[in-house]
XYZ file of C-alpha atoms in Angstrom:
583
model
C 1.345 -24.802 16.414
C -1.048 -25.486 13.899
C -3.155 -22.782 11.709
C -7.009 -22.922 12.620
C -9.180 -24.643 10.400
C -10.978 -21.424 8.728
C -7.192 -21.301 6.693
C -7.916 -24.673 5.261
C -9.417 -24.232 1.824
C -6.889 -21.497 0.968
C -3.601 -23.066 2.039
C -4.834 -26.316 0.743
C -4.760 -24.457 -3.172
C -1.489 -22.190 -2.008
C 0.090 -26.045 -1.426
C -0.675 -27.379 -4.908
C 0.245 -23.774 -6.188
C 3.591 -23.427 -4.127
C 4.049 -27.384 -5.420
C 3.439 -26.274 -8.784
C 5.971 -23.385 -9.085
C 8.501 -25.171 -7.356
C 8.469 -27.990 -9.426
C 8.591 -25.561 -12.796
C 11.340 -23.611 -11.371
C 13.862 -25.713 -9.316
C 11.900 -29.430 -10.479
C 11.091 -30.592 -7.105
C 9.366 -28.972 -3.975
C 10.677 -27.545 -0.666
C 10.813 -29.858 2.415
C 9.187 -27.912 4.357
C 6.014 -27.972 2.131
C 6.294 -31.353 1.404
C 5.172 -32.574 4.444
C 1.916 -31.871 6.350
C 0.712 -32.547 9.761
C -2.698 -33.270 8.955
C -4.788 -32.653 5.509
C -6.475 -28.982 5.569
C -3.707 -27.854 8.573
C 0.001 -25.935 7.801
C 2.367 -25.880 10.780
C 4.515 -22.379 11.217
C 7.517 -23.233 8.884
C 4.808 -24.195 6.412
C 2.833 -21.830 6.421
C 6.203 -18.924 6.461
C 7.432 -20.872 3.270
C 4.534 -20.990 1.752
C 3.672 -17.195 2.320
C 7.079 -16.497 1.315
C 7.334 -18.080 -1.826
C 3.888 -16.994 -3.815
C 4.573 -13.369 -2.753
C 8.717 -14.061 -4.328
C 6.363 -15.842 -7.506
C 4.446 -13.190 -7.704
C 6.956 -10.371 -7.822
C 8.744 -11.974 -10.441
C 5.606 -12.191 -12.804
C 5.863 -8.264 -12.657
C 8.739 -8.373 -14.494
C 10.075 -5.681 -12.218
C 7.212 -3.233 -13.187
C 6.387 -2.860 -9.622
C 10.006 -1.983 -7.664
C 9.667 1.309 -6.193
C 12.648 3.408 -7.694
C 10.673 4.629 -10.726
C 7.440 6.481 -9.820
C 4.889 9.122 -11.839
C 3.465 11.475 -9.337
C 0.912 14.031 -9.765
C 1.675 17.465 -8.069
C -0.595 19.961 -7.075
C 0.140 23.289 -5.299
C -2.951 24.269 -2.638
C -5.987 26.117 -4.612
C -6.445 29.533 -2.976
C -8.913 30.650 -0.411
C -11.505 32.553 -2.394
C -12.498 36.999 -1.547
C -15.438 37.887 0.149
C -17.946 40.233 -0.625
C -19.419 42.004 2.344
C -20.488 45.104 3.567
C -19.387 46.689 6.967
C -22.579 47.005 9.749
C -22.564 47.993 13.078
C -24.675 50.450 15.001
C -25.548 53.910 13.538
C -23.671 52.935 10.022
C -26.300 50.840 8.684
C -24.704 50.636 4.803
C -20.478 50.472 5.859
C -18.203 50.274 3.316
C -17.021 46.922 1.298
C -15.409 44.815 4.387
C -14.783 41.795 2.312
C -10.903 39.973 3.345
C -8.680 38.575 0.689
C -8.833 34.513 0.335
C -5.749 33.239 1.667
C -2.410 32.074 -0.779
C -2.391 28.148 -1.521
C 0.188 25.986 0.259
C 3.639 25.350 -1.560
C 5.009 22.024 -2.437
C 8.738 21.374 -1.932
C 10.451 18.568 -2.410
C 13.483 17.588 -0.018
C 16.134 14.703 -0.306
C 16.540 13.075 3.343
C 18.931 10.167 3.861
C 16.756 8.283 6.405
C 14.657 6.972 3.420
C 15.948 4.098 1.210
C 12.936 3.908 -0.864
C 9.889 5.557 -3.009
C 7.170 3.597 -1.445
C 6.168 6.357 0.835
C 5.423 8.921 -2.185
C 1.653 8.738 -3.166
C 1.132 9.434 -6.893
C -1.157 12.262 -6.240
C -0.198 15.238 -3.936
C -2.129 18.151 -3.116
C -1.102 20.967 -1.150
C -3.114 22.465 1.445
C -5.329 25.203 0.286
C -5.952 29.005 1.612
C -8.666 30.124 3.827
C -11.407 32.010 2.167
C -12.187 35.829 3.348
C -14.407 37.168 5.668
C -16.390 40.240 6.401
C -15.105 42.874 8.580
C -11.403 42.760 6.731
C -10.531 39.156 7.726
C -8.167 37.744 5.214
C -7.606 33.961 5.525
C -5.155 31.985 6.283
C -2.316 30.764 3.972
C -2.168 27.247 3.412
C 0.840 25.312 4.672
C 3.713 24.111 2.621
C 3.716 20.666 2.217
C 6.968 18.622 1.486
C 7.830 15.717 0.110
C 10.355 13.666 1.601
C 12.390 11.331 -0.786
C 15.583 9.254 -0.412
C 19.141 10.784 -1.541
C 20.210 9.696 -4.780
C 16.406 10.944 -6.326
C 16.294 12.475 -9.648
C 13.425 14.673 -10.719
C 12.179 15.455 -13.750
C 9.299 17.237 -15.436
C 7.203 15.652 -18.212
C 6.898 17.160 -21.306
C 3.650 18.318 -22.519
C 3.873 15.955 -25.183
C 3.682 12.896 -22.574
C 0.867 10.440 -22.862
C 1.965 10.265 -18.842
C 1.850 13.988 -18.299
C -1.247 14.973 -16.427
C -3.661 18.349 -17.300
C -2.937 21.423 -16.258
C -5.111 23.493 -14.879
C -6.623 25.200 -17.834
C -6.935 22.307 -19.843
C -8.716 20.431 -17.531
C -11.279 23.023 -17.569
C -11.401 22.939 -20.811
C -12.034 19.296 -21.348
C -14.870 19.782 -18.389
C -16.622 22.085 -20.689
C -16.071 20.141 -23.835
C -19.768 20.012 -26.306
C -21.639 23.029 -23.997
C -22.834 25.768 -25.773
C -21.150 29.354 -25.552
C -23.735 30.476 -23.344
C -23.913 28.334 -21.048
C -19.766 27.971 -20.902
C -19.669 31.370 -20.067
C -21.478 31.071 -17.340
C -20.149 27.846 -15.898
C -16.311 30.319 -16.332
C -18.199 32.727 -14.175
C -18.875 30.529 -11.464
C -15.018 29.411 -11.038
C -13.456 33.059 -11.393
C -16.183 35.282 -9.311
C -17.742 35.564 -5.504
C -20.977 37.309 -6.035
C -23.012 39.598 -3.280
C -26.149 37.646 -2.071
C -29.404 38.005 -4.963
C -26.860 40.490 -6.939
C -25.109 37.946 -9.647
C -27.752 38.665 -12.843
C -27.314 42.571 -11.979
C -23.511 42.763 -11.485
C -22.861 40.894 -14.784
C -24.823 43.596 -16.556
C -22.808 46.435 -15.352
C -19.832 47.856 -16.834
C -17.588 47.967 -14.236
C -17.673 44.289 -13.583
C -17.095 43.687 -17.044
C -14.245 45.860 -17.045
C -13.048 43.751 -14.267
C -13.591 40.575 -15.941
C -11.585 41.076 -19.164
C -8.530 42.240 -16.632
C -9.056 38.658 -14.980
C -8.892 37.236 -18.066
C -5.596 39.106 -19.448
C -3.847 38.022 -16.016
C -4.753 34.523 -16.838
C -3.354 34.656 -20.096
C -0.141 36.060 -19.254
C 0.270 33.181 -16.263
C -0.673 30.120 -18.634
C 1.899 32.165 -21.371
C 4.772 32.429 -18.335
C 4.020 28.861 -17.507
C 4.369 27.306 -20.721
C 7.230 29.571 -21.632
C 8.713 28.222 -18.286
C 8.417 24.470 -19.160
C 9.963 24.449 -22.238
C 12.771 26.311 -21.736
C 13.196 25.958 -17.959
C 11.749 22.174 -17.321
C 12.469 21.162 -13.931
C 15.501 18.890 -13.203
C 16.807 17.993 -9.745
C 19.905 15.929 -8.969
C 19.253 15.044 -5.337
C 22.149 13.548 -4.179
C 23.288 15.460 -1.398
C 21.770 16.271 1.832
C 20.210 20.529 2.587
C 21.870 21.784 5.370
C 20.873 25.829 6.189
C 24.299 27.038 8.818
C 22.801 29.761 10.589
C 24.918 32.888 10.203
C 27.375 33.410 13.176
C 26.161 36.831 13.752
C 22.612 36.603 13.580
C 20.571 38.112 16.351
C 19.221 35.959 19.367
C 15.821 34.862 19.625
C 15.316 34.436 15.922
C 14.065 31.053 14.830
C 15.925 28.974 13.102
C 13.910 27.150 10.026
C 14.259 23.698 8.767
C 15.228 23.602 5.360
C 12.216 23.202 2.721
C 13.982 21.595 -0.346
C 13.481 23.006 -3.955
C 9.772 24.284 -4.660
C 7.843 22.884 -7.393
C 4.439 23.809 -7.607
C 3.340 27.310 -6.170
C 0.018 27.542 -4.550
C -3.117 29.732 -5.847
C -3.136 32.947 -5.407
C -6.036 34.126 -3.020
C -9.000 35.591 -4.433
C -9.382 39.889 -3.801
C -12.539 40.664 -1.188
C -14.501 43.307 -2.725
C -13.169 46.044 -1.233
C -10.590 45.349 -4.072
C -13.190 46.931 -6.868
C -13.738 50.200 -5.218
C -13.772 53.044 -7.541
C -14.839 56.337 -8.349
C -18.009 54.509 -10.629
C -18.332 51.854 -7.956
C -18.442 52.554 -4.498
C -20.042 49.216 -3.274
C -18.840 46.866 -5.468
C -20.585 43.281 -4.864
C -18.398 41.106 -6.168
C -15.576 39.517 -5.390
C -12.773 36.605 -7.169
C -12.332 33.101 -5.984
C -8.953 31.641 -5.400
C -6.780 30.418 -7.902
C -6.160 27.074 -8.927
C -2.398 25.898 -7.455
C 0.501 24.577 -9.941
C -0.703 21.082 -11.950
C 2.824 19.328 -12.458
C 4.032 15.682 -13.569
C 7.084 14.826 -12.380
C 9.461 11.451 -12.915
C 10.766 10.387 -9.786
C 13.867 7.481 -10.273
C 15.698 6.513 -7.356
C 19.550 5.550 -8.165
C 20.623 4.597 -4.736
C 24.030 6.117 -3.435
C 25.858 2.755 -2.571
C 29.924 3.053 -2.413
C 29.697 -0.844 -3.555
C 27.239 -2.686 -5.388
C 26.408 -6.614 -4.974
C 25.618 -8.358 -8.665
C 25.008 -11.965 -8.801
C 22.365 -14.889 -9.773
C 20.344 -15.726 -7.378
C 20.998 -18.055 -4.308
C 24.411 -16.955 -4.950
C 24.525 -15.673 -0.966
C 24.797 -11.593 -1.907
C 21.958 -11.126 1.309
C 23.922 -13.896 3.671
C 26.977 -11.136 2.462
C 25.178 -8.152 3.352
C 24.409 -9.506 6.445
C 27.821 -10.647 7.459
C 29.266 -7.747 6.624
C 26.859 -5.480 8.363
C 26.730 -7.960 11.955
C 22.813 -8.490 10.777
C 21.927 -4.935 10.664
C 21.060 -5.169 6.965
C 17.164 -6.962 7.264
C 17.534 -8.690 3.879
C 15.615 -11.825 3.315
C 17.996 -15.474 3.281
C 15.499 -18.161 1.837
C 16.606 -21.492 -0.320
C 14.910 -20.444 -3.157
C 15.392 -17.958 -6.105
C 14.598 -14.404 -5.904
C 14.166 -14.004 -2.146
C 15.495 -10.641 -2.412
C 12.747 -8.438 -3.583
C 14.253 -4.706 -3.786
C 17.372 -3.335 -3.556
C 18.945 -3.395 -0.151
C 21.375 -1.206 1.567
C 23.675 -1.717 4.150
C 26.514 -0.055 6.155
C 30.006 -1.275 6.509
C 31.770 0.335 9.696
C 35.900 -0.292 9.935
C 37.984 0.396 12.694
C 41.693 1.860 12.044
C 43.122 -1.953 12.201
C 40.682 -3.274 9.547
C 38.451 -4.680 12.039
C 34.686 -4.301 11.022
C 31.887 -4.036 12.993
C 30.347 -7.253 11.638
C 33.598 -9.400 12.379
C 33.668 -9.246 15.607
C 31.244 -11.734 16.983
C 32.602 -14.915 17.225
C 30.803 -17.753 15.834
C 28.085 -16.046 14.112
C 26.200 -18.208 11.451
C 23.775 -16.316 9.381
C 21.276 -18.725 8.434
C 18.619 -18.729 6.401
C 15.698 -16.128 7.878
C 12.937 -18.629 9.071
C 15.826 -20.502 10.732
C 16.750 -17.493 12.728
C 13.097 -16.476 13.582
C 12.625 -19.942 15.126
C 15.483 -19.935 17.478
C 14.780 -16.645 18.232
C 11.093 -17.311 19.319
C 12.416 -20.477 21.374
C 14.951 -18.451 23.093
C 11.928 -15.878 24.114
C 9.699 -18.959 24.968
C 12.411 -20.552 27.044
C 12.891 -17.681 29.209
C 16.211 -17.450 28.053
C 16.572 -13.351 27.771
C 14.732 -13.128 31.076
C 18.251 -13.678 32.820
C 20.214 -11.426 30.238
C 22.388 -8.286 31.317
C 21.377 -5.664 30.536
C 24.000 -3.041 28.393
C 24.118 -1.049 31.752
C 24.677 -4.009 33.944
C 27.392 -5.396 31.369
C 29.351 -2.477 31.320
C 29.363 -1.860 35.581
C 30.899 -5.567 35.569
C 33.610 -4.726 33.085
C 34.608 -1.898 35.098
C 34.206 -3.495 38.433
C 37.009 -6.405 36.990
C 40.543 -5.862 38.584
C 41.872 -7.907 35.551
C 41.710 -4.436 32.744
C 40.520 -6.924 29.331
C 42.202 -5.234 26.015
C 40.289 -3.450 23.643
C 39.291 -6.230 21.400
C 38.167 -8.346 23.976
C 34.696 -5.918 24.820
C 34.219 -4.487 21.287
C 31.186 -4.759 20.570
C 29.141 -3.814 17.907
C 26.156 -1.057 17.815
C 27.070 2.159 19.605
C 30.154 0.812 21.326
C 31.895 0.739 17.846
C 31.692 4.656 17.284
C 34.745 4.741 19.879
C 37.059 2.917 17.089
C 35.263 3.696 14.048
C 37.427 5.716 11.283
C 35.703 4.375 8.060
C 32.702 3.573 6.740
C 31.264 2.738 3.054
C 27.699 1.077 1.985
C 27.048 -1.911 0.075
C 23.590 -2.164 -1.764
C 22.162 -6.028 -2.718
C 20.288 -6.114 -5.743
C 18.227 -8.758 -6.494
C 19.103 -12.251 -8.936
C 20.456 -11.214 -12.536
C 20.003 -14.350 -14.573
C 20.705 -14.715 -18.702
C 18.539 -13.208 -20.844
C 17.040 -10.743 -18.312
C 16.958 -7.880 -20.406
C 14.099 -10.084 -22.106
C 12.293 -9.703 -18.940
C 12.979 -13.008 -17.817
C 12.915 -13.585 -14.095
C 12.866 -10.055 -12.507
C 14.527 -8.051 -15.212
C 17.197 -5.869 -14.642
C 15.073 -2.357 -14.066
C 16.425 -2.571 -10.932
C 20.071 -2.169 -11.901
C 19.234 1.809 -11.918
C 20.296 1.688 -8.358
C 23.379 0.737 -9.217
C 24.621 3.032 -11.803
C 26.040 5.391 -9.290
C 28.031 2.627 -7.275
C 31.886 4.134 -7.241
C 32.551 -0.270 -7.558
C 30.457 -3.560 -8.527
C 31.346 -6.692 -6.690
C 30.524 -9.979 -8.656
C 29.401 -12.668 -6.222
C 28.941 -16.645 -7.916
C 28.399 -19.903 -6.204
C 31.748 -21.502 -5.729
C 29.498 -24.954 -5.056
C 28.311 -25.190 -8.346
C 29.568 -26.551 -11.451
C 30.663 -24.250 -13.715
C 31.062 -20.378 -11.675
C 33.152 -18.975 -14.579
C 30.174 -19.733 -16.720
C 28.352 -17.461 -14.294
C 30.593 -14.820 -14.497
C 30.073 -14.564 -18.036
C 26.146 -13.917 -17.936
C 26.739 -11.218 -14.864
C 29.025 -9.352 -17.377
C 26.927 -9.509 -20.670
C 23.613 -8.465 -18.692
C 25.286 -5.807 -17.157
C 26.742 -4.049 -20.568
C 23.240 -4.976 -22.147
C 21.018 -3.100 -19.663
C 23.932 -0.102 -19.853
C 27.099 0.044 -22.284
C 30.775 0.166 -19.898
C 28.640 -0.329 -16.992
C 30.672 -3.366 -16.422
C 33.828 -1.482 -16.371
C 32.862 -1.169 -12.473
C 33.385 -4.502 -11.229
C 36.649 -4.791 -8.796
C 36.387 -8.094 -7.402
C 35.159 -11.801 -7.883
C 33.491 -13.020 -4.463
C 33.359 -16.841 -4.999
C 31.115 -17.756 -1.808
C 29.632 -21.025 -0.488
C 33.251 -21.666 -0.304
C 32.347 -23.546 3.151
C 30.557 -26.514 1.034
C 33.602 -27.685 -0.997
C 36.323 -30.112 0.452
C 34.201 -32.446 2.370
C 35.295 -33.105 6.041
C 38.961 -32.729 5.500
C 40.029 -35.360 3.246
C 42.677 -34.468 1.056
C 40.994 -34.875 -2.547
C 38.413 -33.224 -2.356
C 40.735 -30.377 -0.743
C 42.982 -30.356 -3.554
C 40.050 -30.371 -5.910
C 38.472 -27.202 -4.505
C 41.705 -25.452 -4.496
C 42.023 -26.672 -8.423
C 38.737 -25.602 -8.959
C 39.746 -21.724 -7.339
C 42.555 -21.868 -9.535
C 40.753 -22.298 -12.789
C 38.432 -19.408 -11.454
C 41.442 -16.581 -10.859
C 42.738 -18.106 -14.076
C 39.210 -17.509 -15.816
C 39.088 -13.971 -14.427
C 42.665 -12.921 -15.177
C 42.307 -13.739 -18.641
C 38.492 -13.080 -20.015
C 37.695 -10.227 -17.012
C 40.620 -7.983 -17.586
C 39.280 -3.898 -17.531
C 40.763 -2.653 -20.757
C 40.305 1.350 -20.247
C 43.053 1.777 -23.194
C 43.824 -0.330 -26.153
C 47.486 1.068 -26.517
C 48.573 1.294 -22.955
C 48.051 -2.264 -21.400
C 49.563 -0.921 -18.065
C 45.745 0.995 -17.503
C 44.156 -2.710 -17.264
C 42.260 -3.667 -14.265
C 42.476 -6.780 -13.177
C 39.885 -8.128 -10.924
C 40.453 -9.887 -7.104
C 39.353 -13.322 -6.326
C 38.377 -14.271 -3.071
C 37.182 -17.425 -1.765
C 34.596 -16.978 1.465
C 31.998 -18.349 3.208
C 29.335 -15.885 4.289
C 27.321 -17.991 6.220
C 30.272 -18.789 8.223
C 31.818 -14.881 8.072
C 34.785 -16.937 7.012
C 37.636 -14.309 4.654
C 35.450 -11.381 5.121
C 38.065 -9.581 6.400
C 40.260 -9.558 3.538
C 36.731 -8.500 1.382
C 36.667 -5.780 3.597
C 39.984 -4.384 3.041
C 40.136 -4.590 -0.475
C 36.614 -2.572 -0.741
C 38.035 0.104 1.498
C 40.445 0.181 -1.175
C 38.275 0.465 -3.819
C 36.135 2.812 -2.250
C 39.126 5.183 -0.949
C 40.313 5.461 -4.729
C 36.909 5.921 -6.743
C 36.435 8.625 -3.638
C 40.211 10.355 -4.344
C 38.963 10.565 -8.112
C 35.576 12.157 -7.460
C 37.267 14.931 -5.307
């Protein structure tokens, strides 16, 4: 299928662009862009690669200023509902008493850690909470706002900003302040007025001339004072820092009576709403018996918080790019992991996490299709839109139908035989870690070449880092060098994680069979466990040589799912020891 015409002006400059980068980066240009079917027209696969590759271009010109696990967000707590000033009338009481209600309190913002998010792209950078209703006459308060929380991803830290950062936004005083910056004293006063008091109808010029209101005022003014004093106080002593790592759960107490509701958890608060503002009845006194004034709400909580996202992966996936860490994630995970497979650099974006799920034998849940080839994502997409176009799932059992036929078969099949993955693994489940694939880490990163290494904040809390090179190309060792030195230059003993050296791509080394080129690969492995034994070793002590870690090899061929279960076992391991230490 070919895109309409309108497209052709605009692919016809991505083309020469996509030609452009390509030849810069890799020196010659994709097939699949190479060719054309006519001039101004892009079939599918073009037009996907093409798409593709500017948004991978442009991502890396951000130098990985835009990946979501570092965000500034603006936090306000609901403004409260402001008093009323009213007067009570109904038949034969012609002047009532003050009837004015109290504004209602501003909504609460929370913040709660949820493990169904993997990412900080959901957070907008400026929150407000709800605010409170305003009072009405005959004693009707209003209504409190709502709480409003934010949902972010385990593994979230929070911090406030100082008041001394050029990021840090106003708070609430200030900002008025800075609105009323050049005005004279007069007229300042006044506009102060206007934000603090509710005034009767055609009675503002004569309440401000009495005494009790001006009594009233300089009491308003005292309370504010001691809250911006309490506040500051609060921040410098008491800044906020959360550690969100671990999922709220609120057990309800055994004995509690029936009936009563049982509330969510709300997280950790961290900006209060306003205060409501008091309806006049508030200013009744013995000099005042109909006072006609009344106080407007109060402005909620003005915070700036840091929000960094270090992801909670058991095992973390370092290695250049193209070097097949999301053709790993994917074989490991039986494709439930949606990371991108392209041929060309930096296809992975963001950080991705996946689940590993092992039975009690060391089977996994993505080993156990045979003849599985994860190939590269357009690939995939096509066969999958020819199998829907053929008709092909239109005679498919369904899981219902394929488990009434197993059971119906006089022949009983052994376990292994209708394992399958998805929901039919819980049965044999007994362990299960995650693996997180970060994007390419090339030399000289830390120089924000490529994507940078910002990123590598999600991995600072992996209990193990996993070094995966191309075993097709020419020199891996060299590889493994410039994964190590980028690691302990973006954070000192980082590198003191790494348990194993995947050498993938295995699958393209020793041709069809024939013996030299067999014996050359397996030369070629042994120059890369010698390289790792010797310039890789994990010194933790320099006196005791028995602490040193040295680091597994293993040959595989992701694509192909080929020694994956070996790479299972021995990150099981890994992960059942950091665990053991932890507790």
């Amino acid at each position: 299928m070919l895109r309409p015409l309108k497209y052709q002006s605009i692919l016809e400059h991505g083309v020469l662009l996509a030609r452009a980068l390509t030849t810069a980066s890799a020196g010659t240009a994709p097939k699949e862009i190479q060719k054309h079917d006519k001039p101004g027209q892009l079939n599918d696969q073009d037009f996907d690669a093409l798409r593709r590759r500017r948004k991978t271009e442009w991502k890396r010109k951000q130098g990985g200023q835009s990946f979501l696990d570092n965000l500034i967000v603006n936090i306000r707590g609901g403004t409260g509902g402001d008093g009323c000033a009213a007067f009570h009338r109904e038949k034969f009481k012609p002047f009532g008493p003050p009837s004015g209600g109290n504004g209602g309190r501003g909504g609460d913002v929370y913040i709660l850690p949820t493990p169904h998010l993997t990412t900080l792209s959901t957070i907008p950078k400026r929150i407000r909470g709800e605010p409170g209703g305003n009072g009405q006459g005959t004693w009707q308060n209003g209504r409190n706002g709502s709480p409003l929380i934010i949902r972010v991803p385990l593994g979230t830290v929070v911090r406030e900003l100082p008041r001394d950062d050029p990021r840090r936004a106003k708070d609430e005083w200030e900002a008025e302040e800075e609105s009323m910056e050049g005005l004279t004293p007069s007229v300042k006063r006044d506009k102060m007025r206007d934000n603090r008091w509710v005034h009767y109808p055609r009675y503002s010029e004569a309440n401000v001339q009495r005494d009790t209101f001006k009594d009233a005022e300089a009491a308003l003014y005292k309370q504010e004072r001691e809250r911006r004093l309490a506040r500051r106080k609060r921040a410098l002593q008491e800044p906020i820092y959360l550690d969100l790592d671990k999922e709220e759960n609120i057990e309800r107490a055994i004995d509690a009576p029936l009936g009563i509701k049982q509330h969510e958890p709300t997280g950790h608060l961290i900006a209060s709403g306003g205060l409501g503002g008091l309806g006049n009845p508030h200013f009744t006194s013995p000099l005042n018996r109909s006072p006609k004034f009344a106080t407007r709400g109060h402005e909620g909580e003005r915070i700036t918080l840091s929000l960094e996202l270090k992801l909670l992966a058991d095992v973390g996936l370092v290695g250049m790019p193209n070097a097949g860490k999301s053709t790993l994630l994917r074989a490991l995970t039986g494709g439930r992991a949606k990371s991108e497979v392209a041929g060309y650099a930096f296809t992975t974006l963001n950080p991705v996490v996946g689940v590993v799920r092992v039975a009690d034998d060391g089977k996994f849940e993505g080993g156990i299709s045979e003849n599985l080839v994860h190939d590269e994502t357009w690939v995939e997409e096509k066969h999958e839109r020819e199998k829907m176009e053929s008709g092909e799932y239109a005679q498919a059992l369904t899981r219902n139908q394929i488990v009434n036929k197993e059971n119906l078969e006089e022949t009983p099949r052994p376990l292994d035989s209708s394992l399958r993955a998805g929901h039919h693994f819980d049965l044999v489940e007994t362990f299960r870690f995650t693996i997180a694939d970060n994007p390419g880490l090339i030399s000289r990163a830390s120089e924000n070449v490529g994507l940078g290494h910002s990123f590598l904040r999600s991995m600072e809390r992996s209990l193990a880092l996993v070094y995966v090179v191309d075993f097709s190309g020419p020199a891996p060792w060299d590889e493994l060098h410039v994964l190590r030195e980028e690691l302990e230059k973006y954070q000192p003993g980082m590198s003191t994680k790494a348990r194993m050296v995947i050498a993938n791509k295995a699958d393209l080394l020793g041709g069809n069979g024939d013996p030299a080129q067999v014996e050359e690969a397996k030369s070629k492995l042994r120059r890369l466990e010698k390289y790792v034994q010797t310039e890789m070793v994990i010194h933790h002590s320099n006196t005791d040589a028995s602490s040193d870690i040295f680091l597994d090899v293993v040959a595989t061929s992701a694509k192909f799912s080929q020694n994956l279960p070996k790479v299972v076992s021995l990150m099981r391991t890994y992960v059942e020891r950091a665990r053991e230490h932890l507790v």
